CSV table of C-alpha atoms and ligand atoms in Angstrom, one decimal:
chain,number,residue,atom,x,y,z
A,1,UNK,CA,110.3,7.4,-18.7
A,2,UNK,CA,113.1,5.0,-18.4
A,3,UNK,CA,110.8,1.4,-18.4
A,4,UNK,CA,107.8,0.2,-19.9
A,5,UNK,CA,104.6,2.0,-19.5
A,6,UNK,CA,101.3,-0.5,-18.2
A,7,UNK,CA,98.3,1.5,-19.7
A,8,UNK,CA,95.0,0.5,-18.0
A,9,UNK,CA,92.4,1.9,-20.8
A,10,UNK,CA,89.0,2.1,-19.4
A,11,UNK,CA,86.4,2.4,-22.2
A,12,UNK,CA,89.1,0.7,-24.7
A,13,UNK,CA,86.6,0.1,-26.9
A,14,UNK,CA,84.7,3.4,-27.7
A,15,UNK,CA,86.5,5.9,-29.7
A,16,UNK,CA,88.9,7.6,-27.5
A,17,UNK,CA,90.0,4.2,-26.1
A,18,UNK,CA,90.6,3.1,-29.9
A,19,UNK,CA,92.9,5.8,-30.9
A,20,UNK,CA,94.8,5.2,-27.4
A,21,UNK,CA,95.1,1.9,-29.0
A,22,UNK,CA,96.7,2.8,-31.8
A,23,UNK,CA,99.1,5.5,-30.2
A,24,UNK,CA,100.5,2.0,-28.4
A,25,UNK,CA,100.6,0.0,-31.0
A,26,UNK,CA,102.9,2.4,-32.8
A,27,UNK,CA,105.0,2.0,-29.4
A,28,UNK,CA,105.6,-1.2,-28.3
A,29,UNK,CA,109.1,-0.4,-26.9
A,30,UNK,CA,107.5,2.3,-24.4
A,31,UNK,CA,103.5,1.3,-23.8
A,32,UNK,CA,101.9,-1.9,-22.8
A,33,UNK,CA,98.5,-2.4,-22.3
A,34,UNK,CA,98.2,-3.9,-19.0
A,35,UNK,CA,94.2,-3.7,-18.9
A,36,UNK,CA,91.2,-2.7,-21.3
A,37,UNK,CA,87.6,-2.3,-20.0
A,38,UNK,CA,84.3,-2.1,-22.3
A,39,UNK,CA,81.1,-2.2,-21.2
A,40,UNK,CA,79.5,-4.4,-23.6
A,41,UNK,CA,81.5,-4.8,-26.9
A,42,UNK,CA,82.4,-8.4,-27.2
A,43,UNK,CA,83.7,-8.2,-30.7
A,44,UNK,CA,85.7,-5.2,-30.7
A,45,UNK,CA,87.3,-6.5,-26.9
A,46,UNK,CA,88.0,-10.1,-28.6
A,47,UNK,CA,90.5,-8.8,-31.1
A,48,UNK,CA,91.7,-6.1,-28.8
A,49,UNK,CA,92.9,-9.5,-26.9
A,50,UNK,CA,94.5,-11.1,-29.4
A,51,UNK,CA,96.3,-7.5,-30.4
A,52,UNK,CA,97.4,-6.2,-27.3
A,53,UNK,CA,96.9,-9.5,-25.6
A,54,UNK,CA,96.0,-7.1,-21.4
A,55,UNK,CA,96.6,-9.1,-18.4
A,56,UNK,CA,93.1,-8.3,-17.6
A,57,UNK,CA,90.2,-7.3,-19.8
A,58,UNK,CA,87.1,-6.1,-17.6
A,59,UNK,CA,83.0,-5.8,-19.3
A,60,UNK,CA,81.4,-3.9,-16.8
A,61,UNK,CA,78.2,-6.1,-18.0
A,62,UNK,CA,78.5,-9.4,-16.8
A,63,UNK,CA,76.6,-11.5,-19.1
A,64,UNK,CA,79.3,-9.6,-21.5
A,65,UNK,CA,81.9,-11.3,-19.5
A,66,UNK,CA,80.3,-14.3,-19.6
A,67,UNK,CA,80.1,-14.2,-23.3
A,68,UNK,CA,83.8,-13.2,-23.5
A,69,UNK,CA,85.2,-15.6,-21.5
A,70,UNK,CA,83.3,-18.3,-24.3
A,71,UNK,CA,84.8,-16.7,-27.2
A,72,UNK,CA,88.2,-16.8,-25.8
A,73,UNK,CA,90.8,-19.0,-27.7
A,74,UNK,CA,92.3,-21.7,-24.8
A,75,UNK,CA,95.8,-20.2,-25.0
A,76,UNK,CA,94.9,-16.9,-24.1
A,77,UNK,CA,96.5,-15.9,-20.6
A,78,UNK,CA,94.4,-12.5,-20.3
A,79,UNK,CA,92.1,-12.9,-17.4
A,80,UNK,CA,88.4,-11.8,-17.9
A,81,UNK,CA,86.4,-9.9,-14.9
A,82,UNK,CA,83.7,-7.9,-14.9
A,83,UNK,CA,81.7,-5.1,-12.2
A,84,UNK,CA,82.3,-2.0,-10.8
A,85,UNK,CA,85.0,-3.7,-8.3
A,86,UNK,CA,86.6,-4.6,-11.2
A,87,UNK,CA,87.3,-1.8,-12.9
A,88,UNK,CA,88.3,0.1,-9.3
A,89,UNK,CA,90.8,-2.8,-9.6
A,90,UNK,CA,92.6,-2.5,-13.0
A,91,UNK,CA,92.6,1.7,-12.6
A,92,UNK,CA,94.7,0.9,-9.3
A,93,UNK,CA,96.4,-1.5,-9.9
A,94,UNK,CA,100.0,-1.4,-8.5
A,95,UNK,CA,102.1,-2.7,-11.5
A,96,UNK,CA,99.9,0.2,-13.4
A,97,UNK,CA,101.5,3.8,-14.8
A,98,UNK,CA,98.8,5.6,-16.3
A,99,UNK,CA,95.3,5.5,-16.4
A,100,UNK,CA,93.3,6.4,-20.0
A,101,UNK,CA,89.8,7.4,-18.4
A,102,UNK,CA,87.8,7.1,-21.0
A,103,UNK,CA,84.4,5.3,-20.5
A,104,UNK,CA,81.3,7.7,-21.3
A,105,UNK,CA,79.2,9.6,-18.8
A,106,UNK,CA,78.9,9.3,-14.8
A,107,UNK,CA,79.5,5.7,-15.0
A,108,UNK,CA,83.3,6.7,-15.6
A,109,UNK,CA,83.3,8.6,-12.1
A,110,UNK,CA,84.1,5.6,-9.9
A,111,UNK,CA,87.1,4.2,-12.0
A,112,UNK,CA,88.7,7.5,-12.7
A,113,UNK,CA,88.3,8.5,-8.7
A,114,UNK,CA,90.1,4.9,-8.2
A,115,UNK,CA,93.3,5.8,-10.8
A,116,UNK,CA,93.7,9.4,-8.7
A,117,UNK,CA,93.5,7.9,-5.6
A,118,UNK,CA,95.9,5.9,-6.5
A,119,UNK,CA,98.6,7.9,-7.7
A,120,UNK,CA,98.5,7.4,-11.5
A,121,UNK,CA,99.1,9.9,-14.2
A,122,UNK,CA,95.7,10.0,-14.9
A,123,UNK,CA,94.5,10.5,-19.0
A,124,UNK,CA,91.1,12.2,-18.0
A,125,UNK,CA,88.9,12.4,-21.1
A,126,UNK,CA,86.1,11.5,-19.0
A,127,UNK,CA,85.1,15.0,-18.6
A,128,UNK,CA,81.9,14.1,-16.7
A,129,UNK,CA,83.8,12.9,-13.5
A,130,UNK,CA,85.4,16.1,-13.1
A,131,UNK,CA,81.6,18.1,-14.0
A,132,UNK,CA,79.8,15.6,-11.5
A,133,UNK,CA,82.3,15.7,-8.3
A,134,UNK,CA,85.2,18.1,-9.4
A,135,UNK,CA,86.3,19.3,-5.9
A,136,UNK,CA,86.7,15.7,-4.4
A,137,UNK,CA,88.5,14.8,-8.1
A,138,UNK,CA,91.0,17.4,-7.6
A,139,UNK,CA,91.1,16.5,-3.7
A,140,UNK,CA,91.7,12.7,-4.7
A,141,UNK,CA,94.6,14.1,-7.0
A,142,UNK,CA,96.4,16.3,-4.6
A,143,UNK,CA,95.7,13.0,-1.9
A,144,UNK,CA,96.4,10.3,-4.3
A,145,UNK,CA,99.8,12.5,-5.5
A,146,UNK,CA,98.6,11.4,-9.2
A,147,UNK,CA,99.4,13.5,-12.2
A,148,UNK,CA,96.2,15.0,-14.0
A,149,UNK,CA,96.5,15.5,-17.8
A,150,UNK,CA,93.8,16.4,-19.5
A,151,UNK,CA,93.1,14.6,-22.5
A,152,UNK,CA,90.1,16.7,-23.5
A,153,UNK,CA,91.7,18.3,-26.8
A,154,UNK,CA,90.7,22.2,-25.8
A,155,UNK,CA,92.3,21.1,-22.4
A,156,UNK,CA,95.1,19.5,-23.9
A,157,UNK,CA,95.3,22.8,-25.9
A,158,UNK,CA,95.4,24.8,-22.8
A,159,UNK,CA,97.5,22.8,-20.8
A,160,UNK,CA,100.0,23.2,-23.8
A,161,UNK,CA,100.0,27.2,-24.1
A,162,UNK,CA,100.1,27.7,-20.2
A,163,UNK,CA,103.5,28.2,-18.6
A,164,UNK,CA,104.6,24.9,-17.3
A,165,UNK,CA,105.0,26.2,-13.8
A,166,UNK,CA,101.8,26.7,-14.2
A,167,UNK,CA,100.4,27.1,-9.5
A,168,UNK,CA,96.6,27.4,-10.2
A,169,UNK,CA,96.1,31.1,-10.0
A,170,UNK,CA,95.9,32.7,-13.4
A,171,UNK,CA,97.1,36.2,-12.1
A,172,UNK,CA,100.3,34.9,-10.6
A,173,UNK,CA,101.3,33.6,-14.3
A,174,UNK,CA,100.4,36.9,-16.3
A,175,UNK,CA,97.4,35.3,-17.7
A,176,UNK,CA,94.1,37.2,-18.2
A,177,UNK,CA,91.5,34.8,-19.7
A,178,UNK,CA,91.2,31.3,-21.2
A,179,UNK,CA,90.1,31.1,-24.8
A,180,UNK,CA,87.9,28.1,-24.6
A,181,UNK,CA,87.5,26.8,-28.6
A,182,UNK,CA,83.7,25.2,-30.0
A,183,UNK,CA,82.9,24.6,-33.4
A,184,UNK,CA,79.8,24.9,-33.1
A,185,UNK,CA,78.3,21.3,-33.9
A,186,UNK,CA,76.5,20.5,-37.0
A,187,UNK,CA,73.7,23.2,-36.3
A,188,UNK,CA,75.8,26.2,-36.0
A,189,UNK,CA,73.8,28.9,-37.3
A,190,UNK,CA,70.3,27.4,-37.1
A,191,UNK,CA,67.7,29.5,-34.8
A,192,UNK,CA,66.3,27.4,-32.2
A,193,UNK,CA,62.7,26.9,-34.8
A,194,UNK,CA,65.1,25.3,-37.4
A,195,UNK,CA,65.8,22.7,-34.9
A,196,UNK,CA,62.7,21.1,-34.0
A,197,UNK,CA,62.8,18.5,-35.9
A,198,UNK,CA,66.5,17.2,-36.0
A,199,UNK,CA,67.3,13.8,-35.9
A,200,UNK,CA,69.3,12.0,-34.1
A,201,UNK,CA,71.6,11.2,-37.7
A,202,UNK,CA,72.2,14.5,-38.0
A,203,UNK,CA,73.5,15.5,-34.7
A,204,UNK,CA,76.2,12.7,-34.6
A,205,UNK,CA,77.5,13.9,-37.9
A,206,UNK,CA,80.1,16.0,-36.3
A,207,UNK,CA,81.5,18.3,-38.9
A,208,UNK,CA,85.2,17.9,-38.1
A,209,UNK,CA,85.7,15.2,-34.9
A,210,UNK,CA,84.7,11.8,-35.1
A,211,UNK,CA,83.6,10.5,-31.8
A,212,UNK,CA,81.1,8.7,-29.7
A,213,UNK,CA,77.5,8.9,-29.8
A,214,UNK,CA,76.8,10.7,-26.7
A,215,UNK,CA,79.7,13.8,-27.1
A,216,UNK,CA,78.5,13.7,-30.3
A,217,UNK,CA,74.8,14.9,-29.2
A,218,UNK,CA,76.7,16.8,-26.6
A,219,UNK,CA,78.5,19.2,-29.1
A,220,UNK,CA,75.1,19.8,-31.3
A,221,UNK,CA,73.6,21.2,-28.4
A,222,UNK,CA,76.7,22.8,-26.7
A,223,UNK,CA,76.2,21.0,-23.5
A,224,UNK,CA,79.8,19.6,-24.4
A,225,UNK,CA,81.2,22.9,-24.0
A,226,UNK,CA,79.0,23.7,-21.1
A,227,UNK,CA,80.5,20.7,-19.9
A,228,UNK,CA,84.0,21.7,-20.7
A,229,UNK,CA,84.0,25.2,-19.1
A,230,UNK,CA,83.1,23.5,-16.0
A,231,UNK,CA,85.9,21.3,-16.8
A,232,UNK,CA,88.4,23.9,-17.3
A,233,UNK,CA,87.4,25.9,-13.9
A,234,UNK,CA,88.7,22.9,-12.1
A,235,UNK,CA,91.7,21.5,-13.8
A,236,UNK,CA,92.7,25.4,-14.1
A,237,UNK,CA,91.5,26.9,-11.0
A,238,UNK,CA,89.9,29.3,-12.6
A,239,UNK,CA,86.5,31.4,-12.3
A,240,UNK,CA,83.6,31.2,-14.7
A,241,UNK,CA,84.6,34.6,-16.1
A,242,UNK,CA,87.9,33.9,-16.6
A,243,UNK,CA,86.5,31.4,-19.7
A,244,UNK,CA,85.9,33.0,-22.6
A,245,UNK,CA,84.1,30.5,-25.6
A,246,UNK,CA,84.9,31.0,-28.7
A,247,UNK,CA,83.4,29.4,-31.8
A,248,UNK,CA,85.9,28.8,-34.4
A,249,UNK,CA,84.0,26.2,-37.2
A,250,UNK,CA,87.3,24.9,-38.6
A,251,UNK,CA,88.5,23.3,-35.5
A,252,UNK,CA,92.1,24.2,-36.2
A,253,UNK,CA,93.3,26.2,-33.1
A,254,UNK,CA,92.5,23.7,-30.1
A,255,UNK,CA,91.8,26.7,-27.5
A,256,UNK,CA,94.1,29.1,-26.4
A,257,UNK,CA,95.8,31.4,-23.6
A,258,UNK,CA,95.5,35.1,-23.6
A,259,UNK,CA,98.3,36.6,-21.5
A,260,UNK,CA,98.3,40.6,-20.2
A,261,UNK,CA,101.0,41.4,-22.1
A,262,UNK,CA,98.5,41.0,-25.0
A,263,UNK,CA,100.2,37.6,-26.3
A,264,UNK,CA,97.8,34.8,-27.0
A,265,UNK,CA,99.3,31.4,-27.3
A,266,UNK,CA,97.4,29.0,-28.8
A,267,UNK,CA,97.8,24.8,-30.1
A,268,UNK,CA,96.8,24.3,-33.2
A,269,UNK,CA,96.2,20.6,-34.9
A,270,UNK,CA,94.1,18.2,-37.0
A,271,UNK,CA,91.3,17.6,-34.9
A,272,UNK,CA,92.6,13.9,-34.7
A,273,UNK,CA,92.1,12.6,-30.9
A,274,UNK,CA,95.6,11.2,-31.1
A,275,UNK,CA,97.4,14.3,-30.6
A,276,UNK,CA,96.2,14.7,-27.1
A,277,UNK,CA,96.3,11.2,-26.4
A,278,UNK,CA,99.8,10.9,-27.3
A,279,UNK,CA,100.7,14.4,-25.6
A,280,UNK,CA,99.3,13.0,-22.3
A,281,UNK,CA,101.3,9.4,-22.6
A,282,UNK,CA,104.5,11.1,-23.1
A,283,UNK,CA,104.7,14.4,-21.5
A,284,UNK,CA,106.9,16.1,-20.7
A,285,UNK,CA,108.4,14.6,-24.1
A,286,UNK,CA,106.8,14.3,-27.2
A,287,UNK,CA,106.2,11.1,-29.6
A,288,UNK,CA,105.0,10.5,-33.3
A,289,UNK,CA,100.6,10.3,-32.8
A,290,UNK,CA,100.2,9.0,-36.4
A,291,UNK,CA,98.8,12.3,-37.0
A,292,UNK,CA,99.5,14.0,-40.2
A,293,UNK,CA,100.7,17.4,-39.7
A,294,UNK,CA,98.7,20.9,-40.3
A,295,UNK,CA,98.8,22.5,-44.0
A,296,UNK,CA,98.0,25.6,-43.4
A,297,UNK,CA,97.7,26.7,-46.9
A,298,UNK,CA,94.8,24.1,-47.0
A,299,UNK,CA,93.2,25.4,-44.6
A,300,UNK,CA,94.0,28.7,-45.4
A,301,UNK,CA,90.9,31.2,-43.2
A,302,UNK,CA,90.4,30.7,-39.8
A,303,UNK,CA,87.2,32.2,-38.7
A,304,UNK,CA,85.9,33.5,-34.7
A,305,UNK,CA,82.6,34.2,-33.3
A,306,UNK,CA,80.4,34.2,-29.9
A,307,UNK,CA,78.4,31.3,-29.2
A,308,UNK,CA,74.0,31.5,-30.0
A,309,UNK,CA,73.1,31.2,-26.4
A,310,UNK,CA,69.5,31.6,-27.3
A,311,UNK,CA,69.6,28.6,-29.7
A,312,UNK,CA,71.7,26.5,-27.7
A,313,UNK,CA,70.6,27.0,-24.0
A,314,UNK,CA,73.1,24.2,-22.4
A,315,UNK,CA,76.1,26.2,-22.3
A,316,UNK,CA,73.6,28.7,-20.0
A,317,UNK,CA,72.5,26.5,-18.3
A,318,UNK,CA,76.1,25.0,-17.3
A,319,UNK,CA,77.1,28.2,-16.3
A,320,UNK,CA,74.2,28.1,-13.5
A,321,UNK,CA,74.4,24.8,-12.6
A,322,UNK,CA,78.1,26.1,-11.8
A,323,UNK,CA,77.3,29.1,-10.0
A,324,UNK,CA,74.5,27.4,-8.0
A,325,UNK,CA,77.3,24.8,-7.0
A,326,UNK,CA,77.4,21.7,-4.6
A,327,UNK,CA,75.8,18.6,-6.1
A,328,UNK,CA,74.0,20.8,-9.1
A,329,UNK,CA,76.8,20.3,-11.9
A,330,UNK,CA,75.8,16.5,-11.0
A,331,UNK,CA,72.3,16.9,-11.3
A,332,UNK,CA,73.0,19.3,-14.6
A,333,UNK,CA,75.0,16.2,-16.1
A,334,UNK,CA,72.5,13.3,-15.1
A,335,UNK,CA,70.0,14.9,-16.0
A,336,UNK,CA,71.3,16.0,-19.4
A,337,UNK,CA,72.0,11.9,-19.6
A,338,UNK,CA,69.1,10.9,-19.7
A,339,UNK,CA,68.0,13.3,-22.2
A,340,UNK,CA,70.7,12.7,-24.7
A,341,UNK,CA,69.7,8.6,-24.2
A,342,UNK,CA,66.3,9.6,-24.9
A,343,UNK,CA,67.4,11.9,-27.8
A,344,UNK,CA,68.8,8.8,-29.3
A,345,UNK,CA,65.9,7.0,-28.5
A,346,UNK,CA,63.6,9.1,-31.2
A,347,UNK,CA,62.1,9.5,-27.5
A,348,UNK,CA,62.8,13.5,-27.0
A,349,UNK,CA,63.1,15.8,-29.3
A,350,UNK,CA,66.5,18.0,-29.8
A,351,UNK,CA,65.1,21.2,-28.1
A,352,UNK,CA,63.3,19.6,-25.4
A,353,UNK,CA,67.1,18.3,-24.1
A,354,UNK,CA,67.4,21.7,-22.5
A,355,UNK,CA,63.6,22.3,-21.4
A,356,UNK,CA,64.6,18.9,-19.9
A,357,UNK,CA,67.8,19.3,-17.7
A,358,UNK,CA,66.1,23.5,-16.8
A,359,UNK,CA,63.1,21.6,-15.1
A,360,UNK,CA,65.3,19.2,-13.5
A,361,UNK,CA,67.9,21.9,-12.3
A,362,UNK,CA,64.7,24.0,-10.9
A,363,UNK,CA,63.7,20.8,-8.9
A,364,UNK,CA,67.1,20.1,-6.9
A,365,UNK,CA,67.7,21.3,-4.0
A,366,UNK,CA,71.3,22.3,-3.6
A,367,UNK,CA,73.9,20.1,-1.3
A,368,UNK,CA,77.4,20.7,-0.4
A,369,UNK,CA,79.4,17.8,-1.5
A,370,UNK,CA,82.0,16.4,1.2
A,371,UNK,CA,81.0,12.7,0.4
A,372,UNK,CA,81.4,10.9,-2.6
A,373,UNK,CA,77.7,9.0,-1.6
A,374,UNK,CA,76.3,12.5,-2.0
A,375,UNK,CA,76.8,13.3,-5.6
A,376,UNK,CA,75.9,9.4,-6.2
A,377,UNK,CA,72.6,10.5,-4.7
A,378,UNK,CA,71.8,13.8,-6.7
A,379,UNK,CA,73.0,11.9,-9.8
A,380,UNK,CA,70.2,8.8,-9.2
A,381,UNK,CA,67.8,11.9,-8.1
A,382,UNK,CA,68.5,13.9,-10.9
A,383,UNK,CA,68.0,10.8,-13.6
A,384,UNK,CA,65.0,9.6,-11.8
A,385,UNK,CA,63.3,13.1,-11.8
A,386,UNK,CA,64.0,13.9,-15.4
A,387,UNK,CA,62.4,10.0,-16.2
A,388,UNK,CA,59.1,11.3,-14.0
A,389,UNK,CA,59.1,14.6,-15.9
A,390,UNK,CA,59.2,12.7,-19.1
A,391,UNK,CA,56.6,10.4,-19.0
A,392,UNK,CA,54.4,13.4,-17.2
A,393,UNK,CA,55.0,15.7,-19.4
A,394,UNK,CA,55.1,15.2,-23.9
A,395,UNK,CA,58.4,17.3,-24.0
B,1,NAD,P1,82.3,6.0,-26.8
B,1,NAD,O1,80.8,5.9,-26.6
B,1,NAD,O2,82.9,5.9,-28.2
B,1,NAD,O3,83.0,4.9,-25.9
B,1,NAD,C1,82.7,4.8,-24.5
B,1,NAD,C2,83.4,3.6,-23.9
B,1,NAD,O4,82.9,3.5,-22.5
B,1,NAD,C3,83.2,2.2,-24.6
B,1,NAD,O5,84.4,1.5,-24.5
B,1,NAD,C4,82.1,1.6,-23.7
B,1,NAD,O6,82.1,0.2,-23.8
B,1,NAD,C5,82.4,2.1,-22.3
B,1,NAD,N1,81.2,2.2,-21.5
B,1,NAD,C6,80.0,2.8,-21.8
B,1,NAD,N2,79.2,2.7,-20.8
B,1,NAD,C7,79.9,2.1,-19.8
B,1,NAD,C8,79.5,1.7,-18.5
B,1,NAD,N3,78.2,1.9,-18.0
B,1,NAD,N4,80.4,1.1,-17.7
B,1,NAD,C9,81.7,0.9,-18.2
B,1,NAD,N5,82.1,1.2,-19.4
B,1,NAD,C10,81.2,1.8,-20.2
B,1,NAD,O7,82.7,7.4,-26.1
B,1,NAD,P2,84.0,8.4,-26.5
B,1,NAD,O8,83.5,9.3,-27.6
B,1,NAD,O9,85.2,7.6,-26.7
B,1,NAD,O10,84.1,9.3,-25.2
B,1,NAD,C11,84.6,8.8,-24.0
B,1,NAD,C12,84.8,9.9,-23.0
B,1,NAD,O11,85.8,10.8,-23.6
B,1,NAD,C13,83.6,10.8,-22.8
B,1,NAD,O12,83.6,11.2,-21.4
B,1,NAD,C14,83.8,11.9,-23.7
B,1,NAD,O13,83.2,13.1,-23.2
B,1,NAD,C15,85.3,12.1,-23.7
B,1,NAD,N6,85.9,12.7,-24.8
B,1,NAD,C16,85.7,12.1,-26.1
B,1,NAD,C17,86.3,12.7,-27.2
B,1,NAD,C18,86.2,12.1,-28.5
B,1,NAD,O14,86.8,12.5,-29.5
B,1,NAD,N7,85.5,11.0,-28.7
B,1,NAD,C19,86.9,14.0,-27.1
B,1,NAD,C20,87.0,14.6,-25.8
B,1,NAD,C21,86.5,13.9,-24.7
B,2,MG,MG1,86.6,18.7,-26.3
């Protein structure tokens, strides 16, 4: 990496796109922000500005924009847009180098899609683009000749502990399953009566990451690792079976690779987003994330165990949604949306999430997907049914 890097960071201002922040601004010599996208955070995108000062900053809400563009001071040169055109724009941009895709849920699919396309080294932490409409994802890659690193930190881990010849067929590499890490959430251990009543404060209240809302929910109920085995299938090429999940509370060892030779090779770190963040910017070198190294002695017992399917349905229910194929992973993820927006809301309950997304899954009827319009469609199907069943049904 011989020049300047232009960063485009899509969801700059959410949690991931903050610590992406900081990995530049401990950079300057090799990373420039070219572009930051938000959807709504005026504030937070104001002093981003003045800090990184973008050539473009893009709110996918235009009365955002509009709001923005008011606040700006007169001398500032960075040029305010806003829409889904947009975004396409500053994740393909031809002055860009790598693409930090990390705006929340299905609304990241379209930008993410644009920076593969397009031949970026793509940062995908945007795990839902890859869940909704992975096989067109990895055909836009291989198209688009754009490098994929995941940013996802079990991923990230497994990207890390596989050979870096690495040709998409476990087998051919001597490797005989993926570890996949959890830690369980913040309800690890309770039986699925326990959790009734749940609010919404205590399932953001990771016990080791801190992170968005919407992961946050997402890793209570273990629909983020439901999400993630999908996830790992296609960036890995791998089969369902092939995924073994693993719940290890102190979120030290990041996931890991079990070879035939009975060697497992794992990455181990703070769970600090950084590390990932900075491992996909750099690679194949390695810079300083601002991330204070592991003390082992301080952490001292490192503890395994198999996941509580019957407590936490979602990673189940993942696993179907991937088996049944097609546009259902899409459906799965909309639908599990909604629910989590609701959940927020005080408007669902924590174990109706899964009840939820089951009766949405039963509903769909199965497409292949060879068009990007399709899984758009199941996705609006999926949200819209899981609305109806809602307001039918006191879930
Ligand atoms: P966040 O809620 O903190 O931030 C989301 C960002 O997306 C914000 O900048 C927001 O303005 C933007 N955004 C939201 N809705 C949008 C819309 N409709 N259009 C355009 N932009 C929109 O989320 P996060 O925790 O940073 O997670 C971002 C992504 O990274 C998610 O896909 C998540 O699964 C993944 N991820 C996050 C972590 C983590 O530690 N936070 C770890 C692994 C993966
Ligand atoms: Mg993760």
């Amino acid at each position: 990496m011989a020049s300047i890097q232009n960063i485009t960071v899509l969801g700059a201002t959410g949690s991931i796109g903050q610590n992406t922040l900081d990995v530049i601004r401990r950079h300057p010599d090799k990373y420039r922000a070219f572009a930051l996208t938000a959807s709504r955070s005026v504030e937070q995108m104001l002093a981003d500005i003045a800090e990184f000062q973008p050539r473009y900053a893009v709110m996918a809400d235009a009365q955002a924009a509009q709001q923005l563009n008011t606040q700006l001071p007169t001398d500032c040169t960075t040029e305010i847009l806003s829409g889904d055109e947009a975004l396409a724009m500053v994740a393909s941009h031809d002055d860009v180098d790598q693409v930090m895709a990390a705006i929340v849920g299905a609304a990241g699919l379209l930008p993410s899609l644009a920076a593969a396309q397009s031949g970026k080294r793509v940062l995908l932490a945007n795990k839902e683009s890859l869940v909704m409409a992975g096989p067109l994802f990895m055909q836009a890659v291989e198209q688009g000749n754009a490098e994929l690193l995941p940013i996802d930190s079990e991923h990230n881990a497994i990207f890390q502990s596989m050979p870096e010849s690495y040709s998409g067929e476990l087998s051919a590499h001597g490797i005989d399953k993926i570890l996949l890490t959890a830690s369980g959430g913040p309800f690890r251990g309770k039986s699925r009566d326990e959790l009734t009543a749940v609010t919404p404060e205590q399932a953001v209240a990771h016990p080791n990451w801190s992170m968005g809302a919407k992961i946050s929910v997402d890793s209570a109920t273990l629909m983020n690792k439901g999400l993630e085995l999908i996830e790992a299938c296609f960036l890995f090429h791998c089969a369902p079976e092939q995924v073994q999940v693993v719940v290890h509370p102190q979120s030290v060892i990041h996931s890991m690779v079990q070879y035939c030779d009975g060697s497992v090779i794992a990455q181990l770190g703070q769970p600090d987003m950084r590390t990932p963040i900075a491992y996909g910017m750099a690679w194949p070198e390695r810079i300083d994330a601002g991330v204070k190294s592991l003390d082992l002695f301080e952490i001292a017992q490192l503890d395994f165990m198999p996941p509580d399917e019957a407590s936490f349905p979602c990673l189940r229910l993942a696993k179907e949604a991937f088996a049944a194929g097609g546009t259902m992973p899409a459906v799965l993820n909309a639908a599990n949306e909604v629910a989590v927006d609701a959940f927020l809301r005080q408007e669902l309950s924590f174990i109706a999430i899964p009840d939820l997304i089951e009766q949405v899954m039963k509903r769909h009827a199965v497409q292949h997907i060879e068009q990007l319009q399709t899984v758009l469609d199941a996705d609006r199907w999926a949200r819209d049914c899981a609305q109806q069943l809602m307001t039918e049904e006191s879930l």
